[in-house]
PDB file of C-alpha atoms and ligand atoms in Angstrom:
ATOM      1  CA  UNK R   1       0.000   0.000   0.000  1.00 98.00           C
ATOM      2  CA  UNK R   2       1.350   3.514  -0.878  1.00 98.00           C
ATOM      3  CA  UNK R   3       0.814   6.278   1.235  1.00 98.00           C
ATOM      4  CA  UNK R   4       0.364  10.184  -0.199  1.00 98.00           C
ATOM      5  CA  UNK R   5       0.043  12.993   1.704  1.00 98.00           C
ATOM      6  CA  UNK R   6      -0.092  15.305  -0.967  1.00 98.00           C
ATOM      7  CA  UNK R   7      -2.120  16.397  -3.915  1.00 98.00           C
ATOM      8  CA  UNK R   8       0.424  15.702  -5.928  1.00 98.00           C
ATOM      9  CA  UNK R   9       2.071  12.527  -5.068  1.00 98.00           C
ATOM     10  CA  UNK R  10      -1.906  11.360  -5.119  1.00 98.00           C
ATOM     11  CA  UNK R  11      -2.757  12.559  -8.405  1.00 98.00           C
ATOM     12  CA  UNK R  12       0.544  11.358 -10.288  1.00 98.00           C
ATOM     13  CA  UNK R  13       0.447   7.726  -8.997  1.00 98.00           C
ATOM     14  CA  UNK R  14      -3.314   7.420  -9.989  1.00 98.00           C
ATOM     15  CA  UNK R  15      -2.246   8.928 -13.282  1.00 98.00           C
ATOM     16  CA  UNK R  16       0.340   5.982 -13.801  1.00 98.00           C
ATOM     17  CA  UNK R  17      -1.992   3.350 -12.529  1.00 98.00           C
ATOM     18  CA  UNK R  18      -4.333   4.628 -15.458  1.00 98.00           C
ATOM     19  CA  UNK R  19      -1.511   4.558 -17.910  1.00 97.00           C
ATOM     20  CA  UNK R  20      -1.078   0.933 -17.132  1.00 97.00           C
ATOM     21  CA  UNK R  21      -4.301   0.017 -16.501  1.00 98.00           C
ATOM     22  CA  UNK R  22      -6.848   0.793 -19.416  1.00 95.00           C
ATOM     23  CA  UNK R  23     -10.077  -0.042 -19.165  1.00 94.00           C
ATOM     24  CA  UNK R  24      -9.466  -1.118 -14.827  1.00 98.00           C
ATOM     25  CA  UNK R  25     -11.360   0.916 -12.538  1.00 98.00           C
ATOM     26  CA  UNK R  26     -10.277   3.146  -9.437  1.00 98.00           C
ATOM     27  CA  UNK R  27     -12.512   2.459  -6.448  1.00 98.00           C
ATOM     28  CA  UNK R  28     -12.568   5.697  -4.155  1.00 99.00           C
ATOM     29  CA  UNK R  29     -13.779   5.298   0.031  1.00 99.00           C
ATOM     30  CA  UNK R  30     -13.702   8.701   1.843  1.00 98.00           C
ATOM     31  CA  UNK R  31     -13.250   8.279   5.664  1.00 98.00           C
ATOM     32  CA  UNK R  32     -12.876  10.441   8.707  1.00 97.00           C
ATOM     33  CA  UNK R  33     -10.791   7.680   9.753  1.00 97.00           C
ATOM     34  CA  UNK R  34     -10.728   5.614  13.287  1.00 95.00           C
ATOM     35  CA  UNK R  35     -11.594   2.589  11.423  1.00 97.00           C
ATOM     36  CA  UNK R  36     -13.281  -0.285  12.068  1.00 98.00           C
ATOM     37  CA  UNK R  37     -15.820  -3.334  10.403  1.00 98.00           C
ATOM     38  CA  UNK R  38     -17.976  -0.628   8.905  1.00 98.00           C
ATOM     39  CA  UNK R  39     -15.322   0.383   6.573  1.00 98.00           C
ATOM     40  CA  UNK R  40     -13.282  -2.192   5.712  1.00 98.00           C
ATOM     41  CA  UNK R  41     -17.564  -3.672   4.626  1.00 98.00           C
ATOM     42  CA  UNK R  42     -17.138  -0.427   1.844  1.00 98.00           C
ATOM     43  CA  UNK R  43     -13.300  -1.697   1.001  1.00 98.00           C
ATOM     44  CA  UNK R  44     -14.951  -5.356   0.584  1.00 98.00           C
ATOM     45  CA  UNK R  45     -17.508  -3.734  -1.673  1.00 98.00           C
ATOM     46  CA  UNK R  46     -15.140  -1.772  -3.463  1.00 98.00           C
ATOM     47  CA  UNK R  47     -12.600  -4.756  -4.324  1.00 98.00           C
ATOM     48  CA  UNK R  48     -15.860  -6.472  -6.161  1.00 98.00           C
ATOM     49  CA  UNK R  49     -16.046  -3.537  -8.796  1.00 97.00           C
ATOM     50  CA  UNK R  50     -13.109  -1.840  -8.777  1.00 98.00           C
ATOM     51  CA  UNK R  51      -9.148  -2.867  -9.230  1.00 98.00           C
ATOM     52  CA  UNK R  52      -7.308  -0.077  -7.331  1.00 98.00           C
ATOM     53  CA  UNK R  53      -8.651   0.709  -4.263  1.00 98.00           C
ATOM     54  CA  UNK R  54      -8.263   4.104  -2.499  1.00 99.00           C
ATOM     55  CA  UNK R  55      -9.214   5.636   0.479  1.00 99.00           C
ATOM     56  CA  UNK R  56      -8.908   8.775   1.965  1.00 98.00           C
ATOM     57  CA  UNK R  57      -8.608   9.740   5.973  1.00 98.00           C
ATOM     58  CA  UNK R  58      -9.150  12.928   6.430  1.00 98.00           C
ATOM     59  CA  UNK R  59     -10.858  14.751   9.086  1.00 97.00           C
ATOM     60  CA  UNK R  60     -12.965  17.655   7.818  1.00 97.00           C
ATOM     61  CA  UNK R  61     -12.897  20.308   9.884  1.00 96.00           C
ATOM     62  CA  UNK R  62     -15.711  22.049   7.338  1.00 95.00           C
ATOM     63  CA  UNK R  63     -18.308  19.822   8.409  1.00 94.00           C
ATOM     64  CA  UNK R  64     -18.047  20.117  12.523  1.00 93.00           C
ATOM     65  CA  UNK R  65     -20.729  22.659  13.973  1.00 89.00           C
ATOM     66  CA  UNK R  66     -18.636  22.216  17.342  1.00 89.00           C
ATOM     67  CA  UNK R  67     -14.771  23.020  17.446  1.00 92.00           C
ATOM     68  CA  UNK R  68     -14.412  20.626  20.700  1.00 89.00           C
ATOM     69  CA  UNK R  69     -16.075  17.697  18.302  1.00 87.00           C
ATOM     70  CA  UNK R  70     -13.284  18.515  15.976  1.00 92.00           C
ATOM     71  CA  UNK R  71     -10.823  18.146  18.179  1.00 92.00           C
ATOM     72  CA  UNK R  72     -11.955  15.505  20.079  1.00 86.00           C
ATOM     73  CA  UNK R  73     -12.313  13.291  17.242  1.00 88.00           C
ATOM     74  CA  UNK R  74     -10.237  10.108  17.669  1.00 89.00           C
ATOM     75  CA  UNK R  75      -7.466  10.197  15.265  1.00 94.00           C
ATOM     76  CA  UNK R  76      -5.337   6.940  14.978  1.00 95.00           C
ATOM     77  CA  UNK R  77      -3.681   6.729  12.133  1.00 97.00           C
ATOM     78  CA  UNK R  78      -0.628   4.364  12.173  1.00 97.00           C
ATOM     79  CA  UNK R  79      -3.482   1.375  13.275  1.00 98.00           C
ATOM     80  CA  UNK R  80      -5.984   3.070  10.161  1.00 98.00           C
ATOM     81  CA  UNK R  81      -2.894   2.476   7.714  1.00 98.00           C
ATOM     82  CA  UNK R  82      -2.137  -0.948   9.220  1.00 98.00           C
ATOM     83  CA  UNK R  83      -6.212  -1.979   9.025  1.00 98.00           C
ATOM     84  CA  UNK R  84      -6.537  -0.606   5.531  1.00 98.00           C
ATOM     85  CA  UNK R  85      -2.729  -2.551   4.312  1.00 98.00           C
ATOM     86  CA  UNK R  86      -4.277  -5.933   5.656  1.00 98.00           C
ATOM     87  CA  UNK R  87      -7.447  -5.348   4.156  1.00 98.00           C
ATOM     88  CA  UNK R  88      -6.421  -4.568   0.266  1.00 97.00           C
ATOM     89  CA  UNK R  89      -6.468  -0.818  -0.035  1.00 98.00           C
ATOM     90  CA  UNK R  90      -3.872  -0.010  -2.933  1.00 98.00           C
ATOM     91  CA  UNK R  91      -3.470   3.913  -2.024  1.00 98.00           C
ATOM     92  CA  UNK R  92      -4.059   5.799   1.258  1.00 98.00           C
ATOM     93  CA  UNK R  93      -4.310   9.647   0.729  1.00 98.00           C
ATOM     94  CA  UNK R  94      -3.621  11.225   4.501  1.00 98.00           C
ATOM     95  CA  UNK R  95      -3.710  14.970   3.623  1.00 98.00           C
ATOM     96  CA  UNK R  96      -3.097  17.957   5.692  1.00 97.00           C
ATOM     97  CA  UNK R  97      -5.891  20.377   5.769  1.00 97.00           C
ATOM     98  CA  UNK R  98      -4.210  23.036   3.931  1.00 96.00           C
ATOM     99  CA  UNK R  99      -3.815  20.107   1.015  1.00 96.00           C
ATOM    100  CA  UNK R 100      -7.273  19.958   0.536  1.00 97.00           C
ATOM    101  CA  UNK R 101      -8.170  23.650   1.645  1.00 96.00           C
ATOM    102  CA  UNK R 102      -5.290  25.695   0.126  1.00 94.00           C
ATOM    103  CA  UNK R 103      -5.666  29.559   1.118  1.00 92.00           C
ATOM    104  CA  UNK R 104      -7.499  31.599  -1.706  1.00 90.00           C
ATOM    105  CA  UNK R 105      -9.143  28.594  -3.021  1.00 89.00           C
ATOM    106  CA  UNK R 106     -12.640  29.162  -3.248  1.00 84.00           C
ATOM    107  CA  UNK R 107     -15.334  26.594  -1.794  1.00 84.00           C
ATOM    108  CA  UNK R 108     -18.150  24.880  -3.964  1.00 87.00           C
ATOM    109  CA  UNK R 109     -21.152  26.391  -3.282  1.00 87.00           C
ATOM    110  CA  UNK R 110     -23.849  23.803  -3.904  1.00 93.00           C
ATOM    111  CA  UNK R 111     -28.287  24.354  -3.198  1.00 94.00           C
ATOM    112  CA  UNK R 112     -29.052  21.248  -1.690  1.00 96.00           C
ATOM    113  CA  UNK R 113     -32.583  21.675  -2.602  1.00 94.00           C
ATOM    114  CA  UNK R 114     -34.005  21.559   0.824  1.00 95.00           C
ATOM    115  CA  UNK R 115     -32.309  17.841   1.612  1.00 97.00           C
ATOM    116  CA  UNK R 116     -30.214  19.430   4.055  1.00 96.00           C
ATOM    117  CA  UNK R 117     -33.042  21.319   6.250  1.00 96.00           C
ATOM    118  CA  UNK R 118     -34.197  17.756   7.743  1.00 97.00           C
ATOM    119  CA  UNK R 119     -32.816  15.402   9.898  1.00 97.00           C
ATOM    120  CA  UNK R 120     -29.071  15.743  10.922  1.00 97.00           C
ATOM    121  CA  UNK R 121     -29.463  18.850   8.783  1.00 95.00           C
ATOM    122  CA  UNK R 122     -31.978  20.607  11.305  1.00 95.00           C
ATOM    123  CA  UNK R 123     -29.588  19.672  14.353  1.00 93.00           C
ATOM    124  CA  UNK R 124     -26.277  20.289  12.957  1.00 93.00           C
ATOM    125  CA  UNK R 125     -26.342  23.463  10.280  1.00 93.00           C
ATOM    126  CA  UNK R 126     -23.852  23.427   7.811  1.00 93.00           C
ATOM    127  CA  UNK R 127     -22.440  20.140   8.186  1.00 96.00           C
ATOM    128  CA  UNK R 128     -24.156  18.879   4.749  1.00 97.00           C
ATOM    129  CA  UNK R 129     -22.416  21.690   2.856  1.00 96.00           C
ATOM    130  CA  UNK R 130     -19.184  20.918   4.618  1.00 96.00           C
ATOM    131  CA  UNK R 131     -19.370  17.007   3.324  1.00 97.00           C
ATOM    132  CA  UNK R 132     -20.700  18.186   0.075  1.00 97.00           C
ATOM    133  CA  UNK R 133     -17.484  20.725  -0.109  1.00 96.00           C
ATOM    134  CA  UNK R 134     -15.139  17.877   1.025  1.00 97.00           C
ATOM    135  CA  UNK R 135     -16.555  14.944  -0.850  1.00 98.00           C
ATOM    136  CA  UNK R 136     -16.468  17.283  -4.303  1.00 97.00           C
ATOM    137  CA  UNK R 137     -12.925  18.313  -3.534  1.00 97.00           C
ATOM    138  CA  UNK R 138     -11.929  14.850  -3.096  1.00 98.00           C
ATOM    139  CA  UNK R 139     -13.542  13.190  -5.958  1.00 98.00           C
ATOM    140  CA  UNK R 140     -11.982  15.986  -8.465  1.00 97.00           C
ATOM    141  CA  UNK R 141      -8.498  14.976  -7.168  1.00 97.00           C
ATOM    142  CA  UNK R 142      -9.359  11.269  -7.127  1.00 98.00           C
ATOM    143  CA  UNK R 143     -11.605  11.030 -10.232  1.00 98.00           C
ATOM    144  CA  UNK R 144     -12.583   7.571  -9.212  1.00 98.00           C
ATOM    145  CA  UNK R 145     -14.981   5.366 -11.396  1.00 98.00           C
ATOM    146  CA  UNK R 146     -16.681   4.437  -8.141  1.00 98.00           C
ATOM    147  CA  UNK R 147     -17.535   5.809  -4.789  1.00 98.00           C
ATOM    148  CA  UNK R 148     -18.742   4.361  -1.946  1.00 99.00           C
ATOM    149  CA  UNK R 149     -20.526   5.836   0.865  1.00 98.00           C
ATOM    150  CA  UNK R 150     -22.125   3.661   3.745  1.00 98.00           C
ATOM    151  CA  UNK R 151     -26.120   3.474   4.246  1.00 98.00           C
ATOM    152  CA  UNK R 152     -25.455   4.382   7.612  1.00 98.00           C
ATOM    153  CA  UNK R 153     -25.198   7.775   6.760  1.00 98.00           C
ATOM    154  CA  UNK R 154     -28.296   7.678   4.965  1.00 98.00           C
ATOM    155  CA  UNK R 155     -29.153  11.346   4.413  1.00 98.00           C
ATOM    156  CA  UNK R 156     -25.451  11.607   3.396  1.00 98.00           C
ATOM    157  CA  UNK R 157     -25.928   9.282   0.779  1.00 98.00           C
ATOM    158  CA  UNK R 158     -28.642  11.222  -0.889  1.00 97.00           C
ATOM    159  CA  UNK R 159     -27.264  14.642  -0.404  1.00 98.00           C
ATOM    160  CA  UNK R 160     -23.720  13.458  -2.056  1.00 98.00           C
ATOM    161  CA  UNK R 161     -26.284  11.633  -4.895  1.00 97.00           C
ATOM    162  CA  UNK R 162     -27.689  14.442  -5.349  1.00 97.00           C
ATOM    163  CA  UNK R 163     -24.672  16.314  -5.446  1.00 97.00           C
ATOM    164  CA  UNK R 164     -23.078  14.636  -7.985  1.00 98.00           C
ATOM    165  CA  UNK R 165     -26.059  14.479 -10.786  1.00 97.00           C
ATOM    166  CA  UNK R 166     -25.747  18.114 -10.005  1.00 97.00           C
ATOM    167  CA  UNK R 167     -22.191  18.638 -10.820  1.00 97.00           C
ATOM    168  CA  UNK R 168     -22.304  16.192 -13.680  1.00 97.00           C
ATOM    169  CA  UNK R 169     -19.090  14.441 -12.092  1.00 98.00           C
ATOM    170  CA  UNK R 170     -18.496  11.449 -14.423  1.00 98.00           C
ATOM    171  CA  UNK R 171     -18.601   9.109 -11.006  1.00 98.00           C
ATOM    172  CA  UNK R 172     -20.745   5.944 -10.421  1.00 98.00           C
ATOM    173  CA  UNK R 173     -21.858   6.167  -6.461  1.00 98.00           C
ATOM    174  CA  UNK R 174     -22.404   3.347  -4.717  1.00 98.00           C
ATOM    175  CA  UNK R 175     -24.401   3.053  -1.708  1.00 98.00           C
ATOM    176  CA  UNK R 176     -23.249  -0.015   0.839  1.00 98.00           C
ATOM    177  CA  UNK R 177     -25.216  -1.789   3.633  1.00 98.00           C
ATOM    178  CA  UNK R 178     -24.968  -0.680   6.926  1.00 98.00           C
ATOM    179  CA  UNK R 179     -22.444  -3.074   9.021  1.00 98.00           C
ATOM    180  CA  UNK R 180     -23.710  -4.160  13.042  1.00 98.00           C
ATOM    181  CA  UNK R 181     -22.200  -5.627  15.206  1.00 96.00           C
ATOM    182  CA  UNK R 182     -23.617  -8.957  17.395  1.00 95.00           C
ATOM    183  CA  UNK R 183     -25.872  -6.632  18.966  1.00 94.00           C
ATOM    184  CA  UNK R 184     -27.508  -5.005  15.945  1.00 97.00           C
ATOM    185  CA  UNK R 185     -25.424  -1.918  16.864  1.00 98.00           C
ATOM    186  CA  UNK R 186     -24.546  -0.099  13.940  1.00 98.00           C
ATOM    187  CA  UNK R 187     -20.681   0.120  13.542  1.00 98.00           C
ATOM    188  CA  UNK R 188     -19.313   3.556  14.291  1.00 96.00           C
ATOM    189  CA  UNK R 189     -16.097   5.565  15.314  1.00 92.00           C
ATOM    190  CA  UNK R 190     -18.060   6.874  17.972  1.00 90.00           C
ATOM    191  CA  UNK R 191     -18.833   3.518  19.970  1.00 93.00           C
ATOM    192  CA  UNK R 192     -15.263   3.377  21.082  1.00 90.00           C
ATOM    193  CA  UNK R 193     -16.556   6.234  23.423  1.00 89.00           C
ATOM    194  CA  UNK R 194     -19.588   4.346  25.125  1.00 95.00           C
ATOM    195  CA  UNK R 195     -19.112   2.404  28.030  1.00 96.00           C
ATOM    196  CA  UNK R 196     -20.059  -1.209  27.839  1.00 96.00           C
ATOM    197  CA  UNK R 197     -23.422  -0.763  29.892  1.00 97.00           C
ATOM    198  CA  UNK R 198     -24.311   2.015  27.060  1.00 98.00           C
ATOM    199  CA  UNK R 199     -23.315   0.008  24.298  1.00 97.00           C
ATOM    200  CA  UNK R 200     -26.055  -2.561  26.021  1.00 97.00           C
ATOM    201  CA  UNK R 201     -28.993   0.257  26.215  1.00 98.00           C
ATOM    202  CA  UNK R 202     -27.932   1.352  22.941  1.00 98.00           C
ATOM    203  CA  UNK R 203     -29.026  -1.764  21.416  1.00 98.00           C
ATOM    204  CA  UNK R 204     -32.681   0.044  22.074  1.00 98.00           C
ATOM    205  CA  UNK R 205     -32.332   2.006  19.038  1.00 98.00           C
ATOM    206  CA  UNK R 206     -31.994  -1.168  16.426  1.00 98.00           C
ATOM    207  CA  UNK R 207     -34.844  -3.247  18.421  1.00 98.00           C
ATOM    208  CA  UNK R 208     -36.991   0.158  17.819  1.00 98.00           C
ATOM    209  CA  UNK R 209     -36.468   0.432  14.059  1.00 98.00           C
ATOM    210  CA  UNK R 210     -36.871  -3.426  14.000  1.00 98.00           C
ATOM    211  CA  UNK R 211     -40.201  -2.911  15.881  1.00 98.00           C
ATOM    212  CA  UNK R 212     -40.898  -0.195  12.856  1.00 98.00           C
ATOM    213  CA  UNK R 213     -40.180  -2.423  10.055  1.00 97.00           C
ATOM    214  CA  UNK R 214     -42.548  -5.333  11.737  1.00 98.00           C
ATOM    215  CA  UNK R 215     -45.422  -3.001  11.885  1.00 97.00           C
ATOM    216  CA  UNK R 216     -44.953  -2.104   8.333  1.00 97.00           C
ATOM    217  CA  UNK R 217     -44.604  -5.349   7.065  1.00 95.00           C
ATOM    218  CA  UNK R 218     -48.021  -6.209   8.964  1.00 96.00           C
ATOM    219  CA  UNK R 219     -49.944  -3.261   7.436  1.00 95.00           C
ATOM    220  CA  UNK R 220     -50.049  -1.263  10.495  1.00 96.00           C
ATOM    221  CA  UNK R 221     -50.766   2.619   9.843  1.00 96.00           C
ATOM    222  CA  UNK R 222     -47.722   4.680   9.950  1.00 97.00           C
ATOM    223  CA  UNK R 223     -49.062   7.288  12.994  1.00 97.00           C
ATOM    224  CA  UNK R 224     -49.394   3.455  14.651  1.00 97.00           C
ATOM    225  CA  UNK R 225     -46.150   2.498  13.636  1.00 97.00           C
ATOM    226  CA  UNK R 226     -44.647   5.583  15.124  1.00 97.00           C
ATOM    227  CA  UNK R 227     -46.240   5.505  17.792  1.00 98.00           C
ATOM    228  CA  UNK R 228     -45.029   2.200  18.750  1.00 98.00           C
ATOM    229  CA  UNK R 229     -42.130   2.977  17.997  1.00 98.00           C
ATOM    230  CA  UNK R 230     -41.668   6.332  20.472  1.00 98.00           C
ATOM    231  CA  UNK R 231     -42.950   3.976  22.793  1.00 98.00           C
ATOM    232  CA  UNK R 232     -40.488   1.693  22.728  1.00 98.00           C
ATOM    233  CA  UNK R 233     -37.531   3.789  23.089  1.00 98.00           C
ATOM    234  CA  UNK R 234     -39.108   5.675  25.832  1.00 98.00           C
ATOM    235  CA  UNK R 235     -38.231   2.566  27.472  1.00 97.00           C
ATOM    236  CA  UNK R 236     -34.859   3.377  27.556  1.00 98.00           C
ATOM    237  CA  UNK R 237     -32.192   5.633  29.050  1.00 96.00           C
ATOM    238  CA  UNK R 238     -31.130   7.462  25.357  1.00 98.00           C
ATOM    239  CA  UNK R 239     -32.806  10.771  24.932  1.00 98.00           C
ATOM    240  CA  UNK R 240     -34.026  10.908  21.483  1.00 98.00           C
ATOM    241  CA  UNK R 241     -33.595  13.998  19.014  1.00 97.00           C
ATOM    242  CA  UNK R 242     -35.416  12.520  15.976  1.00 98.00           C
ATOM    243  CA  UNK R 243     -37.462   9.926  14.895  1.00 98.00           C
ATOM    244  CA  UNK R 244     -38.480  10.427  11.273  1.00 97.00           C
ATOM    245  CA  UNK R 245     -40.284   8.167   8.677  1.00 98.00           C
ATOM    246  CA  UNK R 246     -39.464   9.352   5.352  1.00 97.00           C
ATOM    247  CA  UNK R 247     -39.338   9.118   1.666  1.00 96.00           C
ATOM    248  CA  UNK R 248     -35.942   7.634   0.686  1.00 96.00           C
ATOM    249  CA  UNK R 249     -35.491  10.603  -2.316  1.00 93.00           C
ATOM    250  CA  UNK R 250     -37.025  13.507  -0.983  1.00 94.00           C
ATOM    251  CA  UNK R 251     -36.387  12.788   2.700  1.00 97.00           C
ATOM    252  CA  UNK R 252     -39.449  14.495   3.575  1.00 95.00           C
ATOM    253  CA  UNK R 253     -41.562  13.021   6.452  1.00 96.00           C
ATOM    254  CA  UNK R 254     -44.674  10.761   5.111  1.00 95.00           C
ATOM    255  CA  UNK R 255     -47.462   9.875   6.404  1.00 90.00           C
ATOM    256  CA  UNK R 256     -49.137   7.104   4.833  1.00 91.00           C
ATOM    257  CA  UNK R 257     -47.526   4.305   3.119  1.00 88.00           C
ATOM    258  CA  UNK R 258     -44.899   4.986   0.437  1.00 87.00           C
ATOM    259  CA  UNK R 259     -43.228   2.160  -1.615  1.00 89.00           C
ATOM    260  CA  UNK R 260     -39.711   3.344  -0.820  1.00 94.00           C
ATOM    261  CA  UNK R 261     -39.468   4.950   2.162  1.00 97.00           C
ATOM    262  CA  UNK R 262     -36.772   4.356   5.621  1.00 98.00           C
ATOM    263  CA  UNK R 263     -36.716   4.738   9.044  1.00 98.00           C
ATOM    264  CA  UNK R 264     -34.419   7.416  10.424  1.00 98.00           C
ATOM    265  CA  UNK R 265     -33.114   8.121  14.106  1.00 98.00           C
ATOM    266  CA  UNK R 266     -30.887  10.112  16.181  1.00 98.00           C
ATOM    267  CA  UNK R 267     -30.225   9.889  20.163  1.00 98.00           C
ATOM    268  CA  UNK R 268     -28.093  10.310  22.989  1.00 97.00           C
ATOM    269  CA  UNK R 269     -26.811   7.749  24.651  1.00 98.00           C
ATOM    270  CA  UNK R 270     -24.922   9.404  27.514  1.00 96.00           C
ATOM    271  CA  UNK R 271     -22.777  12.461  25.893  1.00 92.00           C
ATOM    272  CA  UNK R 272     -22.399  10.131  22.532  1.00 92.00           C
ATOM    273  CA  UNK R 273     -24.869  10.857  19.932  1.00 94.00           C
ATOM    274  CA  UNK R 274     -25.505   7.892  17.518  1.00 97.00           C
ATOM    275  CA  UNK R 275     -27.527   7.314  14.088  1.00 98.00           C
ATOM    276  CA  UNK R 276     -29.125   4.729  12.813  1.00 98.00           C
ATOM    277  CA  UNK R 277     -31.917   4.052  10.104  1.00 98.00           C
ATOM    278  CA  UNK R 278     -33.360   1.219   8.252  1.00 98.00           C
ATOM    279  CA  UNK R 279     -35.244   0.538   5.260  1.00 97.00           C
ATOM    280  CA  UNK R 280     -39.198  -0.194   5.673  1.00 96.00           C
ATOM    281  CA  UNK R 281     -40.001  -1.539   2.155  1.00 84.00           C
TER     282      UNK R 281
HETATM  283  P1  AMP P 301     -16.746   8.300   8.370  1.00 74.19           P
HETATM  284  O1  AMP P 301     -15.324   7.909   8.580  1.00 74.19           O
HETATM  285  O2  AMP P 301     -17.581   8.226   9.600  1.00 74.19           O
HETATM  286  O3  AMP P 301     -16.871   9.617   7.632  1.00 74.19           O
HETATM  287  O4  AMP P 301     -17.344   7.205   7.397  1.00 74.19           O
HETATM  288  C1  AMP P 301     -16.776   6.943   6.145  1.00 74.19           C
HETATM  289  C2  AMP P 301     -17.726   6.094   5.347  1.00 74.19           C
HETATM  290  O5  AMP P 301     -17.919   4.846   6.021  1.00 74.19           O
HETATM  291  C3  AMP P 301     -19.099   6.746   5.182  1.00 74.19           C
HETATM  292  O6  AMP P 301     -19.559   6.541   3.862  1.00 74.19           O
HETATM  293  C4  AMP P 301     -19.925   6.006   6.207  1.00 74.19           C
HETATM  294  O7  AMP P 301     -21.300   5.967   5.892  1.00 74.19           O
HETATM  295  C5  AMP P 301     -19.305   4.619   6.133  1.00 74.19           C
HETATM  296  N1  AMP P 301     -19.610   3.855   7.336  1.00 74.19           N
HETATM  297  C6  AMP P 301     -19.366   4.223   8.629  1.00 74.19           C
HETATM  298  N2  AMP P 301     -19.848   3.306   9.482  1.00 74.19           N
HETATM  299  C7  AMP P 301     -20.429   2.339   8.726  1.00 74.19           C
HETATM  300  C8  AMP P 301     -21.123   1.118   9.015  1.00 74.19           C
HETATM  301  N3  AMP P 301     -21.335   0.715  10.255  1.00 74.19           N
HETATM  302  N4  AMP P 301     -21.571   0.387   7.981  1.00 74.19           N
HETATM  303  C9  AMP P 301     -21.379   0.790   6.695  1.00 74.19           C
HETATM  304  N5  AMP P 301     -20.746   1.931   6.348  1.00 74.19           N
HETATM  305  C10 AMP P 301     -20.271   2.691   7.342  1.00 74.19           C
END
């Protein structure tokens, strides 16, 4: 596995690859880094289409609405380049934040056509324009035939969609199932900060959108289904920000049955504020 830190480096060992390698295609996995299961699942997904893999670790300061969250993010990057060398990634791009945001370079301004006032967008402002900034940026100096973005950013998934139809950027997304663990805990960098009796009541959040998809799948109402599903995770010690059932394009709440719509939640377990979602239908 090679390792750039620069633009530059980056750009001119991609270019070779290409040179060599006609008709292959780059496979491209943005991170924040602090790996674990839940990427290497995207990696895995990415060797099946793609024949050189890379994957960037970078941690966006654009798309923080708190400067402690910045800096309290866990960065550990000699085990992230040891995970992603075991695991088949060709090229790891580890820039600097004045590689990706050079002074007097002006940021992509991008109307997210509402998809950004739900959701995470309503509780953290900004933060879609930040990824949207980032994950442009990125794929420009990547030019990948394939991205890949987890489901367990769901919202993410359709902003960056969205994003790229509107840019025209000559890039095939991909969008990869969300990895649990045992527990039906969904896989993130920020479980390494729960305790193990909160990773316990945290399993309250996948039993609730379970619940959800149940009642669905039995024809219950949706005001029925959420109600069931408040219910539920009143049970429990997380406080809950948002419990939305929406339409998987528009992410606008619906209220009665839609053939493609998803489950989406946000809570606190302790100080550690998780997401999770799941498809109804
Ligand atoms: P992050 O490092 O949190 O920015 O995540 C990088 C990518 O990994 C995003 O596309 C995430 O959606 C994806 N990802 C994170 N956790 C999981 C998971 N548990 N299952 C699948 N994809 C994930």
């Amino acid at each position: 596995m090679e390792i750039f830190r620069t633009k530059k480096g980056l750009q001119e060992a991609i270019r070779l690859w290409k040179a060599q390698n006609t008709q292959k295609k780059v496979g491209f996995i943005p991170t924040m880094g602090a790996l674990h299961e839940g990427h290497i699942s995207l990696i895995d997904a990415a060797k099946m289409s793609s024949d050189l893999i890379v994957v960037s670790v970078f941690v966006n300061p654009a798309q923080f609405n708190e400067q402690v969250d910045l800096e309290k993010y866990p960065r550990t990057e000699s085990a992230d380049a040891d995970l992603l060398k075991k695991n088949g990634c060709d090229i790891l791009f580890l820039p600097e934040v004045s590689e990706v945001y050079p002074e007097g370079e002006p940021k992509y301004e991008i109307d997210l056509n509402g998809l950004d006032s739900v959701m995470e967008g309503m509780f953290r402002p900004g933060h879609f324009k930040g990824v949207c900034n980032v994950v442009e940026k990125l794929l420009r100096m990547v030019k990948p035939e394939i991205a890949f973005f987890g489901l367990k950013d769901f919202q993410q998934v359709a902003i960056v969609k969205h994003m790229i139809n509107l840019r025209q950027l000559p890039v095939e997304m991909m969008a990869c199932p969300i990895k649990r663990n045992d527990g039906g805990l969904a896989l993130s960098s920020r479980n390494a900060l729960l305790s193990e009796q909160e990773k316990e009541e945290a399993r309250i959040i996948n039993w609730t959108l379970r619940l959800a998809k149940n009642l669905v799948n039995e024809g219950k109402s949706l005001a029925v289904v959420n109600e069931n599903a408040r219910a539920l995770f009143k049970l429990s010690n997380l406080e809950l920000e948002y419990l939305e059932i929406i339409n998987n394009s528009s992410l606008k709440p619906v209220s009665s049955m839609h053939k493609n719509m998803s489950i989406c939640l946000a809570a606190y377990c302790g100080k550690v504020r998780l997401i999770d979602n799941i498809q109804l239908n």
